[in-house]
Amino acid sequence: MEPLPNQGLDLEALWQSYKEAVNAGGNAQALYQERIWPVLLEKWRQDPPVYPSRQPFQVSIHTLGTSPEATALAILGAGAGEVYVLHTPESARFLSRLRQDTGKDLYPIEIGKSDVAAIYREVKRLLEKHPGLPVALDLTSGTKAMSAGLAAAGFFFQRFYPEVRVVYVDNEVYDPELRRPKAGTERLIILPNPHEVLAEVDALLARELYTKGEFGQAAKAFGEMGAKTGDRRYELYAVLCQMYQRWYDLDFGGAAKEAKKLLGRLSENTWLNHPLNQNRRALEGPPVLVQGVVQPGVFGKPA
Amino acid sequence: MEPLPNQGLDLEALWQSYKEAVNAGGNAQALYQERIWPVLLEKWRQDPPVYPSRQPFQVSIHTLGTSPEATALAILGAGAGEVYVLHTPESARFLSRLRQDTGKDLYPIEIGKSDVAAIYREVKRLLEKHPGLPVALDLTSGTKAMSAGLAAAGFFFQRFYPEVRVVYVDNEVYDPELRRPKAGTERLIILPNPHEVLAEVDALLARELYTKGEFGQAAKAFGEMGAKTGDRRYELYAVLCQMYQRWYDLDFGGAAKEAKKLLGRLSENTWLNHPLNQNRRALEGPPVLVQGVVQPGVFGKPA
């Protein structure tokens, strides 16, 4: 019985013999293309390494600079049937190579290499074209401006297109001698959305509502955030907003009640370090009689 | 009288002699450090090239991977007095070099090379520490995950910290033979905020308010966007939202009036291609009598 082929070991052995050949004076680039790349590509065709796990993407969008090989791996890693490539006039020459390596029919879209807004616009357009489908946005290749535009679009649009993921091909080991990632250590990484992890989008938007005097809306937003993040800190902001809402509704008794509730919570051991305690004096005024405190200053920092 | 020194020309001549020395068998890296880097650094110390123009940043925050030279240029280009460097355990070894090259006292902050959320959190913390100050976020160096986190944070937080700018060092000419940017063609680029350029943040947030049934808020948001972008398309969405707001306020006469106004505008030559015309039939129902049309589906696509 034949042993199962172990691509990892094959690549390890191949990499050593490749290094030796380069050290013996061989052409690094030509040898890589001849000996390493076909094996690496086959490995990704069969079983691409994806962290934390493979996902069934139906559409993938890639930025393409001068690293077509990494993009080929990203296309195979995402495994989508519909593949869009945002390339520059300079990187257009890699498209046919990319088609050949991945066996996929690509949709090329030309953009300027520093045109952040164009990337944003194209991503928005493509997401609208494929509503509800899982889409991978791959920022592995291209200029920093291109990656920046794709990342900003991806993380932001996740709020409205929750199936979108931002991904890139990283390598665990870089060979400084050969100035290349060590073959076999590459993997497609699916990035977490920083907005979501930290609830910062919601915190800042809720605060924006507050500064606009939309206290009812702000209270609702803070309440939802407390439930979503499990962080009870936000509930105190919700109470603050409710207090102002009552005040503006001319319900002074209700406002005073909310103020008392807030001061009570802020005196609890858990909340002695809550940012709102920095503005305690203004709240004790009594607050509902001092219109001047309806200012963002009282608010402190939401997170 | 001595002619004024012209660094640009000096660098051009230097680059040619450097290339010749490398082609004659010299060590490319050692020769660059000895001949090119001190001159390039001096040029950026005196008069850094910034596109579209230099700005008085007081704080700069940089991601640092294995390109300390580009980050040194970014620090000099931003010209801030207070400089933070988000480095990985691997890139910590470049910090002393960076201090020496820039003559600045840096604040190092260690993060994981794929930890998008950590970058986001640190940027948020630093922006809160320096409210109102002009801050440059430089994504030139570091992994794609690091740049992605910085870009997402920068573009998003601009909404709340309008003095923030996302920047990076690009080069106009890359020397493929030497695998380096041609010295003297580097420049610091200040990126436009794609959210702002396209008003997409506002459009999507306004739409979110609409789908939540917050029609008054949504109408206000669309009205503001029309004024901000100069794009009158948004006004029609504002009218749609006002119509629903009236309906929910049980002001049926007012709702009918808004519906008539909206249909009138949608018949104008300018707006025949407006997305709302795709849902014209639902609006003509008459809309204010058909509660079922209070659905995101009627809305179409906001941009």
Coordinates of C-alpha atoms in Angstrom, one line a residue:
Chain A
M1 CA 0.0 0.0 0.0
E2 CA 1.3 3.4 -1.0
P3 CA 1.8 5.9 1.9
L4 CA -0.4 9.0 1.6
P5 CA 1.5 11.9 0.1
N6 CA 2.5 14.4 2.7
Q7 CA 2.8 17.7 0.9
G8 CA 4.3 19.4 4.0
L9 CA 7.2 17.1 4.1
D10 CA 7.7 17.2 0.4
L11 CA 7.9 21.0 0.5
E12 CA 10.4 20.9 3.4
A13 CA 12.7 18.6 1.5
L14 CA 12.2 20.5 -1.7
W15 CA 13.0 23.8 0.1
Q16 CA 16.3 22.5 1.4
S17 CA 17.4 21.2 -2.0
Y18 CA 16.3 24.5 -3.6
K19 CA 18.4 26.5 -1.1
E20 CA 21.4 24.3 -1.8
A21 CA 20.9 24.8 -5.6
V22 CA 20.7 28.6 -5.1
N23 CA 23.8 28.6 -2.9
A24 CA 25.6 26.7 -5.5
G25 CA 25.1 29.6 -7.9
G26 CA 21.7 28.8 -9.4
N27 CA 19.2 31.5 -10.4
A28 CA 16.9 31.9 -7.4
Q29 CA 13.9 33.1 -9.3
A30 CA 14.1 30.5 -12.1
L31 CA 14.7 27.6 -9.7
Y32 CA 11.7 28.7 -7.6
Q33 CA 9.4 28.7 -10.6
E34 CA 10.6 25.4 -11.7
R35 CA 10.9 23.4 -8.5
I36 CA 8.9 25.0 -5.8
W37 CA 5.9 26.8 -7.3
P38 CA 4.2 23.9 -9.0
V39 CA 4.2 21.9 -5.8
L40 CA 3.0 24.7 -3.7
L41 CA 0.2 25.5 -6.1
E42 CA -0.9 21.9 -6.2
K43 CA -1.0 21.8 -2.4
W44 CA -3.3 24.9 -2.3
R45 CA -5.4 23.5 -5.1
Q46 CA -6.1 20.4 -3.1
D47 CA -6.2 21.6 0.5
P48 CA -5.5 25.3 1.1
P49 CA -4.5 26.2 4.7
V50 CA -6.9 28.7 6.1
Y51 CA -6.9 30.2 9.6
P52 CA -9.1 29.8 11.7
S53 CA -10.9 27.5 9.2
R54 CA -12.1 27.2 5.6
Q55 CA -15.2 29.0 4.6
P56 CA -17.5 28.7 1.6
F57 CA -16.9 32.0 -0.1
Q58 CA -18.9 32.5 -3.3
V59 CA -17.2 35.8 -4.4
S60 CA -13.7 37.0 -3.8
I61 CA -12.2 40.4 -4.5
H62 CA -8.4 40.9 -4.6
T63 CA -6.0 43.8 -4.9
L64 CA -3.1 43.0 -7.3
G65 CA 0.3 44.7 -7.2
T66 CA 3.6 42.9 -8.0
S67 CA 3.0 39.8 -5.9
P68 CA 0.9 37.6 -8.2
E69 CA 1.9 34.4 -6.5
A70 CA 0.5 35.4 -3.2
T71 CA -2.7 36.4 -4.9
A72 CA -2.9 33.1 -6.7
L73 CA -2.8 31.4 -3.3
A74 CA -5.4 33.8 -1.9
I75 CA -7.8 33.0 -4.8
L76 CA -7.3 29.3 -4.2
G77 CA -7.7 29.7 -0.4
A78 CA -10.9 31.7 -0.7
G79 CA -12.2 29.1 -3.3
A80 CA -14.8 31.4 -4.7
G81 CA -16.4 30.8 -8.1
E82 CA -16.6 34.5 -9.0
V83 CA -13.2 36.3 -8.7
Y84 CA -12.6 40.0 -9.2
V85 CA -9.1 41.4 -9.4
L86 CA -8.5 45.1 -8.8
H87 CA -5.2 45.7 -10.7
T88 CA -3.2 48.8 -11.7
P89 CA -2.0 49.6 -15.2
E90 CA 1.4 48.1 -14.1
S91 CA 0.1 44.9 -12.6
A92 CA -2.2 44.1 -15.6
R93 CA 0.6 42.0 -17.0
F94 CA 0.2 39.4 -14.2
L95 CA -3.4 38.7 -15.0
S96 CA -2.9 35.9 -17.5
R97 CA -0.4 34.2 -15.2
L98 CA -3.0 34.4 -12.4
R99 CA -5.7 32.8 -14.6
Q100 CA -3.3 30.0 -15.6
D101 CA -2.2 29.3 -12.0
T102 CA -5.6 29.3 -10.5
G103 CA -7.6 27.9 -13.4
K104 CA -10.2 30.5 -12.8
D105 CA -11.8 33.0 -15.1
L106 CA -11.0 36.4 -13.5
Y107 CA -12.9 39.7 -13.8
P108 CA -10.2 42.4 -14.0
I109 CA -11.0 45.9 -12.8
E110 CA -8.3 48.6 -13.4
I111 CA -7.7 51.3 -10.8
G112 CA -4.9 53.8 -9.9
K113 CA -2.4 52.5 -7.4
S114 CA -3.1 55.3 -4.9
D115 CA -6.8 55.6 -5.5
V116 CA -8.3 54.6 -2.2
A117 CA -11.7 56.0 -3.2
A118 CA -11.9 53.9 -6.4
I119 CA -11.3 50.7 -4.5
Y120 CA -13.9 51.7 -2.0
R121 CA -16.4 52.5 -4.8
E122 CA -15.7 49.2 -6.6
V123 CA -16.1 47.1 -3.5
K124 CA -19.4 48.8 -2.7
R125 CA -20.6 48.2 -6.2
L126 CA -19.7 44.5 -6.1
L127 CA -21.3 44.0 -2.7
E128 CA -24.5 45.5 -3.9
K129 CA -24.3 43.2 -6.9
H130 CA -24.1 40.2 -4.7
P131 CA -26.3 40.9 -1.7
G132 CA -26.3 38.1 0.9
L133 CA -23.4 36.1 -0.5
P134 CA -20.3 35.3 1.4
V135 CA -17.5 37.6 0.0
A136 CA -13.8 37.5 0.7
L137 CA -11.8 40.7 0.4
D138 CA -8.1 39.9 0.0
L139 CA -5.6 42.6 0.6
T140 CA -2.4 40.5 0.2
S141 CA -1.0 42.2 -2.8
G142 CA -1.0 45.8 -4.1
T143 CA 0.2 49.1 -2.6
K144 CA -0.4 50.1 1.0
A145 CA -3.1 52.5 -0.3
M146 CA -4.9 49.7 -2.1
S147 CA -4.8 47.4 1.0
A148 CA -5.9 50.3 3.1
G149 CA -8.9 51.0 0.9
L150 CA -9.9 47.4 0.8
A151 CA -9.6 47.0 4.6
A152 CA -11.5 50.1 5.4
A153 CA -14.3 49.1 3.0
G154 CA -14.4 45.5 4.2
F155 CA -14.5 46.3 7.9
F156 CA -17.0 49.1 7.5
F157 CA -19.3 47.4 5.1
Q158 CA -19.5 44.3 7.3
R159 CA -22.0 46.3 9.3
F160 CA -24.4 46.3 6.3
Y161 CA -23.2 43.1 4.5
P162 CA -22.4 40.7 7.4
E163 CA -21.2 38.0 5.0
V164 CA -18.1 39.9 4.1
R165 CA -14.7 38.9 5.4
V166 CA -11.3 40.6 5.1
V167 CA -8.5 38.1 4.4
Y168 CA -4.8 38.0 3.5
V169 CA -2.0 35.5 2.9
D170 CA 0.6 35.5 5.6
N171 CA 3.6 33.3 6.1
E172 CA 4.8 31.9 9.3
V173 CA 8.5 31.7 8.3
Y174 CA 10.3 34.2 6.1
D175 CA 13.7 33.1 4.7
P176 CA 15.8 36.2 4.9
E177 CA 18.6 34.7 2.9
L178 CA 16.3 34.0 -0.1
R179 CA 14.1 37.0 0.6
R180 CA 11.0 34.9 0.2
P181 CA 8.4 33.3 2.5
K182 CA 9.5 29.7 3.2
A183 CA 7.3 27.6 0.9
G184 CA 4.7 25.6 2.8
T185 CA 4.4 28.1 5.7
E186 CA 1.9 30.4 3.9
R187 CA -1.7 30.5 5.0
L188 CA -4.9 32.5 4.3
I189 CA -5.9 34.4 7.4
I190 CA -9.5 35.5 7.9
L191 CA -9.2 38.8 10.0
P192 CA -11.6 39.6 12.8
N193 CA -13.5 42.9 12.4
P194 CA -11.9 45.4 14.8
H195 CA -15.1 47.5 14.9
E196 CA -17.1 44.5 16.2
V197 CA -14.5 43.2 18.6
L198 CA -14.4 46.5 20.4
A199 CA -18.0 47.7 19.9
E200 CA -16.3 51.0 19.0
V201 CA -18.5 51.8 16.1
D202 CA -21.5 51.5 18.2
A203 CA -20.0 53.5 21.1
L204 CA -19.0 56.4 18.9
L205 CA -22.3 56.5 17.0
A206 CA -24.2 56.4 20.2
R207 CA -22.1 59.2 21.5
E208 CA -22.7 61.2 18.3
L209 CA -26.5 60.8 18.8
Y210 CA -26.0 62.1 22.4
T211 CA -24.0 65.2 21.3
K212 CA -26.8 65.9 18.7
G213 CA -29.3 65.9 21.6
E214 CA -31.0 62.7 20.3
F215 CA -31.1 61.3 23.8
G216 CA -33.9 58.7 23.2
Q217 CA -32.0 57.2 20.3
A218 CA -28.7 57.3 22.2
A219 CA -30.2 55.6 25.2
K220 CA -31.5 52.8 23.0
A221 CA -28.1 52.4 21.3
F222 CA -26.2 52.2 24.6
G223 CA -28.8 49.7 25.9
E224 CA -28.3 47.5 22.9
M225 CA -24.5 47.7 23.2
G226 CA -24.7 46.5 26.8
A227 CA -26.6 43.5 25.7
K228 CA -24.4 42.8 22.7
T229 CA -21.0 43.1 24.3
G230 CA -21.9 41.9 27.8
D231 CA -20.2 45.1 29.1
R232 CA -22.5 46.6 31.7
R233 CA -20.5 49.9 31.6
Y234 CA -22.7 51.0 28.7
E235 CA -25.9 50.8 30.8
L236 CA -24.9 53.8 32.8
Y237 CA -24.7 55.9 29.7
A238 CA -28.1 54.6 28.8
V239 CA -29.4 55.9 32.1
L240 CA -27.7 59.3 31.5
C241 CA -29.3 59.6 28.1
Q242 CA -32.7 58.7 29.6
M243 CA -32.3 61.4 32.2
Y244 CA -31.8 64.0 29.5
Q245 CA -34.6 62.7 27.4
R246 CA -37.0 63.1 30.3
W247 CA -35.7 66.6 30.9
Y248 CA -36.3 67.5 27.3
D249 CA -39.8 66.0 27.5
L250 CA -40.4 68.4 30.4
D251 CA -40.9 65.4 32.7
F252 CA -38.8 66.9 35.5
G253 CA -39.8 64.3 38.1
G254 CA -38.8 61.5 35.8
A255 CA -35.5 63.2 35.1
A256 CA -34.7 63.6 38.8
K257 CA -35.5 59.9 39.3
E258 CA -33.1 58.9 36.5
A259 CA -30.4 61.2 38.0
K260 CA -30.8 59.6 41.4
K261 CA -30.6 56.1 39.8
L262 CA -27.4 57.1 37.9
L263 CA -25.7 58.5 41.0
G264 CA -26.7 55.4 42.9
R265 CA -25.1 53.2 40.3
L266 CA -22.0 55.3 40.1
S267 CA -21.5 54.9 43.9
E268 CA -21.4 51.1 43.6
N269 CA -18.0 49.6 44.1
T270 CA -18.0 48.2 40.5
W271 CA -18.4 51.6 39.0
L272 CA -16.2 53.8 41.1
N273 CA -13.8 54.0 38.1
H274 CA -16.5 54.6 35.6
P275 CA -15.7 57.7 33.4
L276 CA -19.0 59.4 34.4
N277 CA -17.7 59.6 38.0
Q278 CA -15.3 62.3 36.7
N279 CA -18.4 64.5 36.1
R280 CA -20.2 63.6 39.3
R281 CA -20.2 67.1 40.6
A282 CA -22.1 68.3 37.6
L283 CA -24.6 65.5 37.9
E284 CA -25.2 66.3 41.6
G285 CA -26.1 69.9 40.9
P286 CA -29.0 68.8 40.9
P287 CA -28.5 68.1 37.2
V288 CA -32.0 68.3 36.1
L289 CA -32.2 71.9 37.2
V290 CA -29.0 73.0 35.4
Q291 CA -29.6 73.1 31.8
G292 CA -25.9 73.9 31.2
V293 CA -24.9 70.4 31.9
V294 CA -26.6 69.1 28.7
Q295 CA -23.1 69.1 27.1
P296 CA -20.9 66.5 25.7
G297 CA -18.4 67.4 28.4
V298 CA -20.5 65.7 31.1
F299 CA -20.5 62.6 29.1
G300 CA -16.8 61.7 29.5
K301 CA -15.4 58.9 27.3
P302 CA -17.8 56.2 26.3
A303 CA -15.2 53.3 26.1
Chain B
M1 CA 29.1 82.5 -4.7
E2 CA 28.4 78.8 -4.1
P3 CA 25.4 77.3 -5.9
L4 CA 22.6 76.1 -3.6
P5 CA 22.9 72.4 -3.0
N6 CA 20.2 70.5 -5.0
Q7 CA 19.6 67.3 -3.2
G8 CA 17.4 65.9 -6.0
L9 CA 20.3 66.1 -8.5
D10 CA 22.8 64.9 -5.9
L11 CA 20.6 61.8 -5.3
E12 CA 20.3 61.1 -9.1
A13 CA 24.0 61.2 -9.6
L14 CA 24.6 59.2 -6.4
W15 CA 22.1 56.6 -7.5
Q16 CA 23.9 56.0 -10.8
S17 CA 27.3 55.7 -9.1
Y18 CA 25.7 53.4 -6.6
K19 CA 24.3 51.1 -9.3
E20 CA 27.6 51.0 -11.0
A21 CA 29.3 50.0 -7.8
V22 CA 26.7 47.2 -7.2
N23 CA 27.1 46.0 -10.8
A24 CA 30.9 45.9 -10.3
G25 CA 30.3 43.3 -7.5
G26 CA 29.8 45.6 -4.4
N27 CA 27.5 44.6 -1.6
A28 CA 24.2 46.3 -2.4
Q29 CA 23.0 46.6 1.2
A30 CA 26.3 47.9 2.6
L31 CA 26.8 50.4 -0.2
Y32 CA 23.2 51.7 0.2
Q33 CA 23.7 52.3 3.9
E34 CA 27.0 54.0 3.3
R35 CA 26.4 56.2 0.3
I36 CA 22.7 56.7 -0.2
W37 CA 20.9 56.5 3.1
P38 CA 22.7 59.4 4.9
V39 CA 21.9 61.8 1.9
L40 CA 18.3 60.7 1.6
L41 CA 17.8 61.0 5.4
E42 CA 19.3 64.5 5.3
K43 CA 17.0 65.5 2.5
W44 CA 13.9 64.4 4.5
R45 CA 15.2 66.1 7.6
Q46 CA 15.4 69.4 5.8
D47 CA 12.5 69.3 3.4
P48 CA 10.4 66.1 3.3
P49 CA 8.3 65.6 0.1
V50 CA 4.7 65.4 1.1
Y51 CA 1.7 65.0 -1.2
P52 CA -0.5 67.0 -1.6
S53 CA 1.2 69.3 0.9
R54 CA 3.0 69.3 4.3
Q55 CA 0.8 69.5 7.4
P56 CA 1.6 70.4 11.0
F57 CA 1.0 67.0 12.7
Q58 CA 1.6 67.0 16.4
V59 CA 1.3 63.3 16.9
S60 CA 2.2 60.4 14.6
I61 CA 1.5 56.7 15.0
H62 CA 3.4 54.2 12.9
T63 CA 3.2 50.4 12.3
L64 CA 6.7 48.9 12.2
G65 CA 7.6 45.6 10.4
T66 CA 10.9 45.0 8.7
S67 CA 11.1 48.3 6.8
P68 CA 12.6 50.7 9.3
E69 CA 14.0 53.0 6.6
A70 CA 10.5 53.8 5.2
T71 CA 9.2 54.4 8.7
A72 CA 12.1 56.8 9.4
L73 CA 11.1 58.8 6.3
A74 CA 7.4 58.7 7.4
I75 CA 8.4 60.0 10.9
L76 CA 10.3 62.9 9.3
G77 CA 7.6 63.5 6.8
A78 CA 4.9 63.8 9.4
G79 CA 7.2 65.9 11.5
A80 CA 5.3 65.3 14.8
G81 CA 6.8 66.0 18.2
E82 CA 5.2 62.9 19.8
V83 CA 5.8 59.7 17.9
Y84 CA 4.3 56.3 18.7
V85 CA 5.6 53.1 17.1
L86 CA 3.4 49.9 17.1
H87 CA 6.0 47.2 16.7
T88 CA 6.0 43.4 16.9
P89 CA 8.3 41.3 19.0
E90 CA 10.4 40.7 15.8
S91 CA 10.6 44.4 14.7
A92 CA 11.6 45.7 18.2
R93 CA 15.2 45.4 17.1
F94 CA 14.8 48.3 14.7
L95 CA 13.7 50.8 17.3
S96 CA 17.1 52.1 18.3
R97 CA 18.0 52.5 14.7
L98 CA 14.8 54.4 14.1
R99 CA 15.6 56.7 17.1
Q100 CA 19.0 57.4 15.8
D101 CA 17.9 58.1 12.2
T102 CA 15.1 60.4 13.1
G103 CA 16.6 62.1 16.2
K104 CA 13.2 61.6 17.9
D105 CA 12.4 60.0 21.2
L106 CA 9.9 57.2 20.3
Y107 CA 7.2 55.6 22.4
P108 CA 7.2 51.9 21.5
I109 CA 4.0 49.8 21.9
E110 CA 4.3 46.1 21.3
I111 CA 1.5 44.2 19.5
G112 CA 1.1 40.8 17.8
K113 CA 1.8 40.9 14.0
S114 CA -1.8 39.7 13.1
D115 CA -3.6 41.5 15.9
V116 CA -5.9 43.9 14.1
A117 CA -8.0 44.5 17.2
A118 CA -4.9 45.5 19.3
I119 CA -3.9 48.1 16.8
Y120 CA -7.4 49.5 16.7
R121 CA -7.6 49.6 20.5
E122 CA -4.2 51.4 20.8
V123 CA -5.1 54.0 18.1
K124 CA -8.4 54.7 19.9
R125 CA -6.6 55.1 23.2
L126 CA -4.0 57.5 21.7
L127 CA -6.7 59.5 19.9
E128 CA -8.6 59.9 23.2
K129 CA -5.4 61.0 24.9
H130 CA -4.8 63.7 22.3
P131 CA -8.2 65.1 21.5
G132 CA -8.3 67.9 18.9
L133 CA -4.7 67.5 17.9
P134 CA -3.7 66.7 14.3
V135 CA -2.5 63.1 14.2
A136 CA -0.9 61.1 11.3
L137 CA -1.5 57.4 11.2
D138 CA 1.3 55.9 9.0
L139 CA 0.8 52.4 7.6
T140 CA 4.0 52.2 5.5
S141 CA 5.6 49.3 7.4
G142 CA 4.3 46.2 9.1
T143 CA 2.2 43.2 8.0
K144 CA -0.9 43.6 5.9
A145 CA -3.0 42.9 9.0
M146 CA -1.2 45.8 10.8
S147 CA -1.8 48.2 7.9
A148 CA -5.4 47.0 7.6
G149 CA -6.1 47.7 11.3
L150 CA -4.5 51.1 11.1
A151 CA -6.3 52.1 8.0
A152 CA -9.7 50.9 9.2
A153 CA -9.2 52.8 12.5
G154 CA -8.0 55.9 10.8
F155 CA -10.7 56.3 8.2
F156 CA -13.4 55.4 10.7
F157 CA -12.2 57.5 13.6
Q158 CA -11.9 60.6 11.3
R159 CA -15.7 60.9 11.8
F160 CA -15.1 61.6 15.4
Y161 CA -11.6 63.0 15.4
P162 CA -11.6 65.1 12.2
E163 CA -7.9 66.0 12.6
V164 CA -6.7 62.4 11.9
R165 CA -5.0 61.6 8.6
V166 CA -4.0 58.2 7.2
V167 CA -0.5 58.4 5.5
Y168 CA 2.1 56.2 3.9
V169 CA 5.4 56.5 2.1
D170 CA 5.2 55.6 -1.5
N171 CA 7.9 55.7 -4.3
E172 CA 7.4 56.9 -7.8
V173 CA 10.1 54.7 -9.3
Y174 CA 11.0 51.2 -8.2
D175 CA 14.4 49.9 -9.3
P176 CA 13.7 46.2 -10.2
E177 CA 17.3 45.4 -10.7
L178 CA 18.2 46.6 -7.1
R179 CA 14.8 45.6 -5.7
R180 CA 14.6 48.9 -4.0
P181 CA 12.7 52.2 -4.5
K182 CA 14.9 54.6 -6.4
A183 CA 16.3 57.0 -3.8
G184 CA 14.8 60.5 -4.1
T185 CA 11.5 59.3 -5.6
E186 CA 9.9 58.5 -2.2
R187 CA 7.2 60.8 -0.8
L188 CA 4.7 60.8 2.1
I189 CA 1.2 60.5 0.8
I190 CA -1.8 61.8 2.8
L191 CA -4.7 59.6 1.8
P192 CA -8.2 60.9 1.3
N193 CA -10.9 59.3 3.5
P194 CA -12.9 57.1 1.2
H195 CA -15.9 57.3 3.6
E196 CA -16.0 61.0 3.1
V197 CA -15.3 61.1 -0.6
L198 CA -18.3 58.9 -1.3
A199 CA -20.6 59.8 1.6
E200 CA -21.1 56.1 2.0
V201 CA -20.9 56.0 5.7
D202 CA -23.7 58.5 5.9
A203 CA -25.8 56.8 3.2
L204 CA -25.6 53.4 4.9
L205 CA -26.2 54.8 8.4
A206 CA -29.2 56.8 7.1
R207 CA -30.5 53.6 5.5
E208 CA -30.0 51.8 8.7
L209 CA -32.2 54.3 10.5
Y210 CA -34.8 53.9 7.8
T211 CA -34.9 50.1 8.1
K212 CA -35.3 50.5 11.9
G213 CA -38.3 52.7 11.2
E214 CA -36.6 55.9 12.5
F215 CA -38.0 57.9 9.6
G216 CA -37.6 61.3 11.2
Q217 CA -33.9 60.7 11.9
A218 CA -33.4 59.1 8.5
A219 CA -35.0 62.1 6.7
K220 CA -32.7 64.5 8.6
A221 CA -29.6 62.4 7.7
F222 CA -30.5 62.3 4.1
G223 CA -31.2 66.1 4.1
E224 CA -27.7 66.7 5.6
M225 CA -26.1 64.5 3.0
G226 CA -27.6 66.4 0.2
A227 CA -26.2 69.6 1.6
K228 CA -22.8 68.0 2.4
T229 CA -22.1 66.2 -0.9
G230 CA -24.0 68.6 -3.3
D231 CA -25.7 65.5 -4.6
R232 CA -29.4 66.2 -4.8
R233 CA -30.2 62.5 -5.3
Y234 CA -30.4 62.2 -1.5
E235 CA -33.2 64.7 -1.2
L236 CA -35.6 62.3 -2.7
Y237 CA -34.8 59.8 0.0
A238 CA -35.4 62.5 2.6
V239 CA -38.9 63.1 1.1
L240 CA -39.6 59.3 1.2
C241 CA -38.6 59.2 4.9
Q242 CA -40.8 62.3 5.7
M243 CA -43.7 60.6 4.0
Y244 CA -43.4 57.5 6.3
Q245 CA -42.8 59.7 9.4
R246 CA -46.1 61.5 8.7
W247 CA -47.8 58.2 8.2
Y248 CA -46.5 56.9 11.6
D249 CA -47.6 60.2 13.2
L250 CA -51.1 59.4 11.9
D251 CA -50.9 62.6 9.8
F252 CA -52.4 60.9 6.7
G253 CA -53.0 64.1 4.8
G254 CA -49.4 65.1 5.3
A255 CA -48.2 61.7 4.2
A256 CA -50.3 61.9 1.0
K257 CA -48.8 65.3 0.3
E258 CA -45.2 64.0 0.7
A259 CA -46.0 61.0 -1.6
K260 CA -47.4 63.3 -4.2
K261 CA -44.3 65.5 -3.9
L262 CA -42.0 62.5 -4.3
L263 CA -43.8 61.1 -7.3
G264 CA -43.6 64.6 -8.9
R265 CA -39.8 64.8 -8.4
L266 CA -39.4 61.2 -9.7
S267 CA -41.1 62.2 -12.9
E268 CA -38.7 65.0 -13.6
N269 CA -36.2 64.4 -16.4
T270 CA -33.2 64.6 -14.0
W271 CA -34.5 61.8 -11.8
L272 CA -35.9 59.3 -14.3
N273 CA -33.0 57.0 -13.4
H274 CA -33.3 57.5 -9.7
P275 CA -33.3 54.1 -7.9
L276 CA -36.6 54.9 -6.3
N277 CA -38.3 54.8 -9.7
Q278 CA -37.8 51.1 -9.6
N279 CA -40.4 51.0 -6.8
R280 CA -42.7 53.5 -8.3
R281 CA -45.6 51.2 -8.5
A282 CA -45.5 50.6 -4.7
L283 CA -45.4 54.3 -4.2
E284 CA -48.4 55.0 -6.4
G285 CA -50.5 52.4 -4.5
P286 CA -51.4 55.1 -3.0
P287 CA -48.5 54.4 -0.6
V288 CA -50.0 56.0 2.5
L289 CA -52.8 53.5 2.4
V290 CA -50.7 50.4 2.1
Q291 CA -48.8 49.8 5.3
G292 CA -47.0 46.9 3.6
V293 CA -44.7 49.2 1.7
V294 CA -42.9 50.4 4.8
Q295 CA -40.2 47.9 4.0
P296 CA -36.5 48.4 3.1
G297 CA -37.4 46.9 -0.3
V298 CA -39.1 50.1 -1.4
F299 CA -36.0 52.0 -0.6
G300 CA -33.8 50.7 -3.4
K301 CA -30.1 51.4 -3.1
P302 CA -29.1 54.7 -1.6
A303 CA -26.0 55.3 -3.7

